[in-house]
Structure formats: structure tokens, C-alpha cells
PDB file of C-alpha atoms in Angstrom:
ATOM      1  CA  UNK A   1      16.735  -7.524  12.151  1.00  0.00           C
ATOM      2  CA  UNK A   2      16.689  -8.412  16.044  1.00  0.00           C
ATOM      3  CA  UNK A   3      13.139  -8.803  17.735  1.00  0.00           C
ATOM      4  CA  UNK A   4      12.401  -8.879  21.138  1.00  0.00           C
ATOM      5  CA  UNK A   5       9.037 -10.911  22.522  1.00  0.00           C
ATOM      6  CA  UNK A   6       7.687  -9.682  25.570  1.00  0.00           C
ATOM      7  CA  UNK A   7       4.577 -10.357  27.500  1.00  0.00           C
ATOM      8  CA  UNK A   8       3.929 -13.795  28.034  1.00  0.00           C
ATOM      9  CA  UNK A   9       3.468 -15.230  31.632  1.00  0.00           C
ATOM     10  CA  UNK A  10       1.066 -17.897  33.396  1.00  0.00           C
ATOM     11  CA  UNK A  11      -2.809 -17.250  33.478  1.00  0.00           C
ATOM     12  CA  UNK A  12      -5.987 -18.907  34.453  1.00  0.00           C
ATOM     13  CA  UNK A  13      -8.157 -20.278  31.315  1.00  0.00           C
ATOM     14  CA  UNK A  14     -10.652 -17.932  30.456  1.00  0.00           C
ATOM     15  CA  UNK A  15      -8.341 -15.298  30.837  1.00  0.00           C
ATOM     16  CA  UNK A  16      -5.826 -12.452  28.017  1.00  0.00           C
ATOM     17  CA  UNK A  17      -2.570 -11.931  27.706  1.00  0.00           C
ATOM     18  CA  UNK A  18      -1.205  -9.762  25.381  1.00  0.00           C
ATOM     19  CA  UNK A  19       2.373 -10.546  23.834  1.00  0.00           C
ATOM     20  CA  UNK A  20       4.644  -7.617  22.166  1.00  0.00           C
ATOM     21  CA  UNK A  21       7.282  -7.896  19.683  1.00  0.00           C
ATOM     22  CA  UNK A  22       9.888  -5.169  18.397  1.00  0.00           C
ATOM     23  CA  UNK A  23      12.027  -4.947  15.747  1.00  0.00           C
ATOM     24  CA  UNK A  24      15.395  -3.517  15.693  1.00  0.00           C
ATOM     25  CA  UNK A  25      15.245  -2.149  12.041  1.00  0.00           C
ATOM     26  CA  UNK A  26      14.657   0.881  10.177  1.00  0.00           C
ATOM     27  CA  UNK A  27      12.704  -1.007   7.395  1.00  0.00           C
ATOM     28  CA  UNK A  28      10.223  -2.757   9.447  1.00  0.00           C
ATOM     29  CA  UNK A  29       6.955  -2.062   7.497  1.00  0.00           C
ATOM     30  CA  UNK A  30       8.633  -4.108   5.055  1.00  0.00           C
ATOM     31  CA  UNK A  31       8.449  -7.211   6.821  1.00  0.00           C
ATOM     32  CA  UNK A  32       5.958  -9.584   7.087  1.00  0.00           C
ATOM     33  CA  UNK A  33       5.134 -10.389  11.085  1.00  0.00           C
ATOM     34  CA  UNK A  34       3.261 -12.692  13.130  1.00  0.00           C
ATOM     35  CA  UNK A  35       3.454 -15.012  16.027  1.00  0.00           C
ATOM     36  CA  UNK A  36       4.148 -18.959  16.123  1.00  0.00           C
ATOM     37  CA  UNK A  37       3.679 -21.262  19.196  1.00  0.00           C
ATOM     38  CA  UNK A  38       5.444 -24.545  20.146  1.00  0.00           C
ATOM     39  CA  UNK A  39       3.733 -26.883  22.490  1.00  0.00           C
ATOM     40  CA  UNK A  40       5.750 -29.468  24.402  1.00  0.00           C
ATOM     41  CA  UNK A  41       6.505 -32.158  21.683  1.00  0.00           C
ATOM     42  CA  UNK A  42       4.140 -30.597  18.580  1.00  0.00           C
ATOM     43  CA  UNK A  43       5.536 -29.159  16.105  1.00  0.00           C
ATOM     44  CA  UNK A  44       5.582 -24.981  15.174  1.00  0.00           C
ATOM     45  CA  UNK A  45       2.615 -23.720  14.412  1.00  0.00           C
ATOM     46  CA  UNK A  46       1.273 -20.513  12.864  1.00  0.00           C
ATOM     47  CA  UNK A  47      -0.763 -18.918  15.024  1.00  0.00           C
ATOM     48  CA  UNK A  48      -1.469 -15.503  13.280  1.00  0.00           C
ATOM     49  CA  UNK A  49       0.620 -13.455  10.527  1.00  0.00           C
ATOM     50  CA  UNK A  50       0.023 -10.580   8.215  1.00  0.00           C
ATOM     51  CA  UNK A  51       0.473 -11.862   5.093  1.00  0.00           C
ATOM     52  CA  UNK A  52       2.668  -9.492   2.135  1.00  0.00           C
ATOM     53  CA  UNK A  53      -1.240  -7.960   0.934  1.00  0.00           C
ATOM     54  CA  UNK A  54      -1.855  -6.781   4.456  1.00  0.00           C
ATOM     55  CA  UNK A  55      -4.761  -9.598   5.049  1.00  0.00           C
ATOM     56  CA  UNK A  56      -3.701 -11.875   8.469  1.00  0.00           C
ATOM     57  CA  UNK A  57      -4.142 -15.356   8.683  1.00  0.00           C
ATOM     58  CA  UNK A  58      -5.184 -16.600  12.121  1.00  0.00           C
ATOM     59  CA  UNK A  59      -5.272 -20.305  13.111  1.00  0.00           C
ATOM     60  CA  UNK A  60      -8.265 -21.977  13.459  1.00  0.00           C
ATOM     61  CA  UNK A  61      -8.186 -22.702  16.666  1.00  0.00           C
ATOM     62  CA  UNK A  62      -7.398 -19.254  17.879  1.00  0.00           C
ATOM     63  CA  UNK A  63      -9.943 -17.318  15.623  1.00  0.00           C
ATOM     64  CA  UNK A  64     -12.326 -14.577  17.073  1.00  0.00           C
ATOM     65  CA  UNK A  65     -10.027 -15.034  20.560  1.00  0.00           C
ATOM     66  CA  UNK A  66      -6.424 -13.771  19.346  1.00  0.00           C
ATOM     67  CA  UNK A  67      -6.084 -10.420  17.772  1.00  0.00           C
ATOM     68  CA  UNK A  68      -3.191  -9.516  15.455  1.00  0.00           C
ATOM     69  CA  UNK A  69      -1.683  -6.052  15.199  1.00  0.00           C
ATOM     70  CA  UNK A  70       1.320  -3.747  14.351  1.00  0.00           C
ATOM     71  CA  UNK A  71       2.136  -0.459  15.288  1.00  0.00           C
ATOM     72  CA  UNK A  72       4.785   0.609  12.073  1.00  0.00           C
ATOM     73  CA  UNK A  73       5.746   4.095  14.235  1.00  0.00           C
ATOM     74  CA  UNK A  74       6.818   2.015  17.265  1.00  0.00           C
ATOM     75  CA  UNK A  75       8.365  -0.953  15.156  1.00  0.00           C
ATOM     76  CA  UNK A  76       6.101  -3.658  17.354  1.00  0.00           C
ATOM     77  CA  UNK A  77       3.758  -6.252  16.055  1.00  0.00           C
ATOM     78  CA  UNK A  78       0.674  -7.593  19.003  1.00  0.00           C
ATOM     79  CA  UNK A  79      -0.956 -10.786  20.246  1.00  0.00           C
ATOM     80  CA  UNK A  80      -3.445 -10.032  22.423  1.00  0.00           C
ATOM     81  CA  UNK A  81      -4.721 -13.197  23.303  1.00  0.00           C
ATOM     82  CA  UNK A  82      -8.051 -13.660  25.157  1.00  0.00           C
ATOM     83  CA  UNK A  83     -10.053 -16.335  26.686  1.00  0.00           C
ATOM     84  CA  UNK A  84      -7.362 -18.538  26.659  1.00  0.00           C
ATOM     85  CA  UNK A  85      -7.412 -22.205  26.785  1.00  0.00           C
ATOM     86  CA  UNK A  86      -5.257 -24.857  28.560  1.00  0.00           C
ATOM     87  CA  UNK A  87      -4.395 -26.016  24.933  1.00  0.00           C
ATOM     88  CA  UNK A  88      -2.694 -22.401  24.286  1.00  0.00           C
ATOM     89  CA  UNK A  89       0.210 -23.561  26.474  1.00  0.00           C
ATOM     90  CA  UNK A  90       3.421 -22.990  24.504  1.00  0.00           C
ATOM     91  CA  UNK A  91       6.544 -20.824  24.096  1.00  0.00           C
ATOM     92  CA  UNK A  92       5.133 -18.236  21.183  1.00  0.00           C
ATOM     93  CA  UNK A  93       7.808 -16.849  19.057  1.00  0.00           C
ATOM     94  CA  UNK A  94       8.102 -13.692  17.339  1.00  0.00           C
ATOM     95  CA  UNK A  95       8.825 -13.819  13.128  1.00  0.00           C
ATOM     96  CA  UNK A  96       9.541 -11.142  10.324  1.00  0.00           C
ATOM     97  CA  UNK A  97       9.778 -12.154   6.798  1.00  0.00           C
ATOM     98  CA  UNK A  98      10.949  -9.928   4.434  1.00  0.00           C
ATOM     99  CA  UNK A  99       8.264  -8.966   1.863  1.00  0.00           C
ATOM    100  CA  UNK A 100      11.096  -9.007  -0.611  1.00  0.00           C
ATOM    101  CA  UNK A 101      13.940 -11.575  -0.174  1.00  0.00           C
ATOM    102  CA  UNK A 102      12.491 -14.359   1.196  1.00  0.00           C
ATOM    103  CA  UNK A 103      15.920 -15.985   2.439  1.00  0.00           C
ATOM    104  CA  UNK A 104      14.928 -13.158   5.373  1.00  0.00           C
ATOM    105  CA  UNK A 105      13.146 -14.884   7.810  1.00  0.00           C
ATOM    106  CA  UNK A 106      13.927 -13.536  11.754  1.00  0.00           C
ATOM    107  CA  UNK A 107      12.678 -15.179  15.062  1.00  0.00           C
ATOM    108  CA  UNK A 108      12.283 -13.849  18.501  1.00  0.00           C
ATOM    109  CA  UNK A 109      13.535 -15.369  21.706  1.00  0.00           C
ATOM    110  CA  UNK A 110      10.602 -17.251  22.681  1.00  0.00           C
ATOM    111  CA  UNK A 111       7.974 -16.003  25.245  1.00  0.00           C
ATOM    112  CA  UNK A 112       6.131 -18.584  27.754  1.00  0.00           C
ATOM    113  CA  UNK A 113       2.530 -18.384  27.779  1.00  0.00           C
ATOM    114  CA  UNK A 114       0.856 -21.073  30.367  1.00  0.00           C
ATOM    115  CA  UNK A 115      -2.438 -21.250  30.531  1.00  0.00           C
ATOM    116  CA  UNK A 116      -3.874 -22.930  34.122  1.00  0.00           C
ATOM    117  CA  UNK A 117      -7.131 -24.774  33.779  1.00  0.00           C
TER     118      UNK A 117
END
């Protein structure tokens, strides 16, 4: 499976962006999807994923401000991502994880989200 991350960009704090992600693959329900972020020397972090039950697991830090979703019909998980914070700054990567062989585990490009205070 390929994916493709779109929808990142620079933003004033307090403001949304909403990030796309789609999946060149005919079995995409079956994978697990969500969005990590890498700040400038910090290590990847989760920031929201469905896990295999269906439930999605946000970070802390990003709870009741980031919204998780997937559309199955257009192959596309969303971010949408609002009042954002100085301290979302990072490259947020796509990621599909196979609910059943977990040696399949994809990653996006990479999308820039800055966040101006």
C-alpha cells in the first residue's frame, strides 16, 4: 500500500487545518490508520489512530481539538485539526497497519503543518 498526505500548510494559532491521506489499495478497511507528528529534534509521536476494534486513540495533548476520520468508499483517512497551537509544529505522517500481519506497517510522505503564534 502507497499513501499520499495532503493538506498541511502554515497557519496562525488558534486556527484548523485539515490533513488527508489515501491509500492506494483495494483492501483498505483492513488497515489500521492514523496520523503521527515529528517535531524538530522529538521523537514520533502518535497523534491519533483507529485502533483494530474501531475505538481511536488521540494524544493527550490534541484531545477535543483534532478529529480522526476515514472515509472506506474513498480509501482516505482525516485530521482535521483545530485551534492549533505553536507546539503542533511538525511534519505529520500518514500510517496503515494491517489489522492482520503486523510486519505491514506503511507511512506517508510527510506533510508540514506550522503553526504561527
Amino acid at each position: 500500500v502507497q499513501l499520499q498526505a495532503s493538506g498541511g500548510g502554515l497557519v496562525q494559532a488558534g486556527g484548523s487545518l485539515r490533513l488527508s491521506c489515501t491509500a492506494s489499495t483495494s483492501t483498505f478497511s483492513r488497515y489500521s490508520m492514523g496520523w503521527y507528528r515529528q517535531a524538530p529534534g522529538k521523537q514520533r509521536e502518535l497523534v491519533a489512530a483507529f485502533s483494530r476494534g474501531g475505538d481511536i486513540n488521540y494524544l493527550d495533548s490534541v484531545k477535543g481539538r483534532f478529529t480522526l476520520s476515514r472515509d472506506n468508499a474513498k480509501n482516505s483517512v482525516y485530521l482535521q485539526m483545530n485551534s492549533l497551537k505553536s507546539e503542533d509544529t511538525a511534519v505529520y505522517y500518514c500510517n496503515a497497519r494491517s489489522m492482520f500481519n503486523p510486519n505491514v506497517n506503511k507511512w506517508g510522505q510527510g506533510t508540514q503543518v506550522t503553526v504561527s503564534s
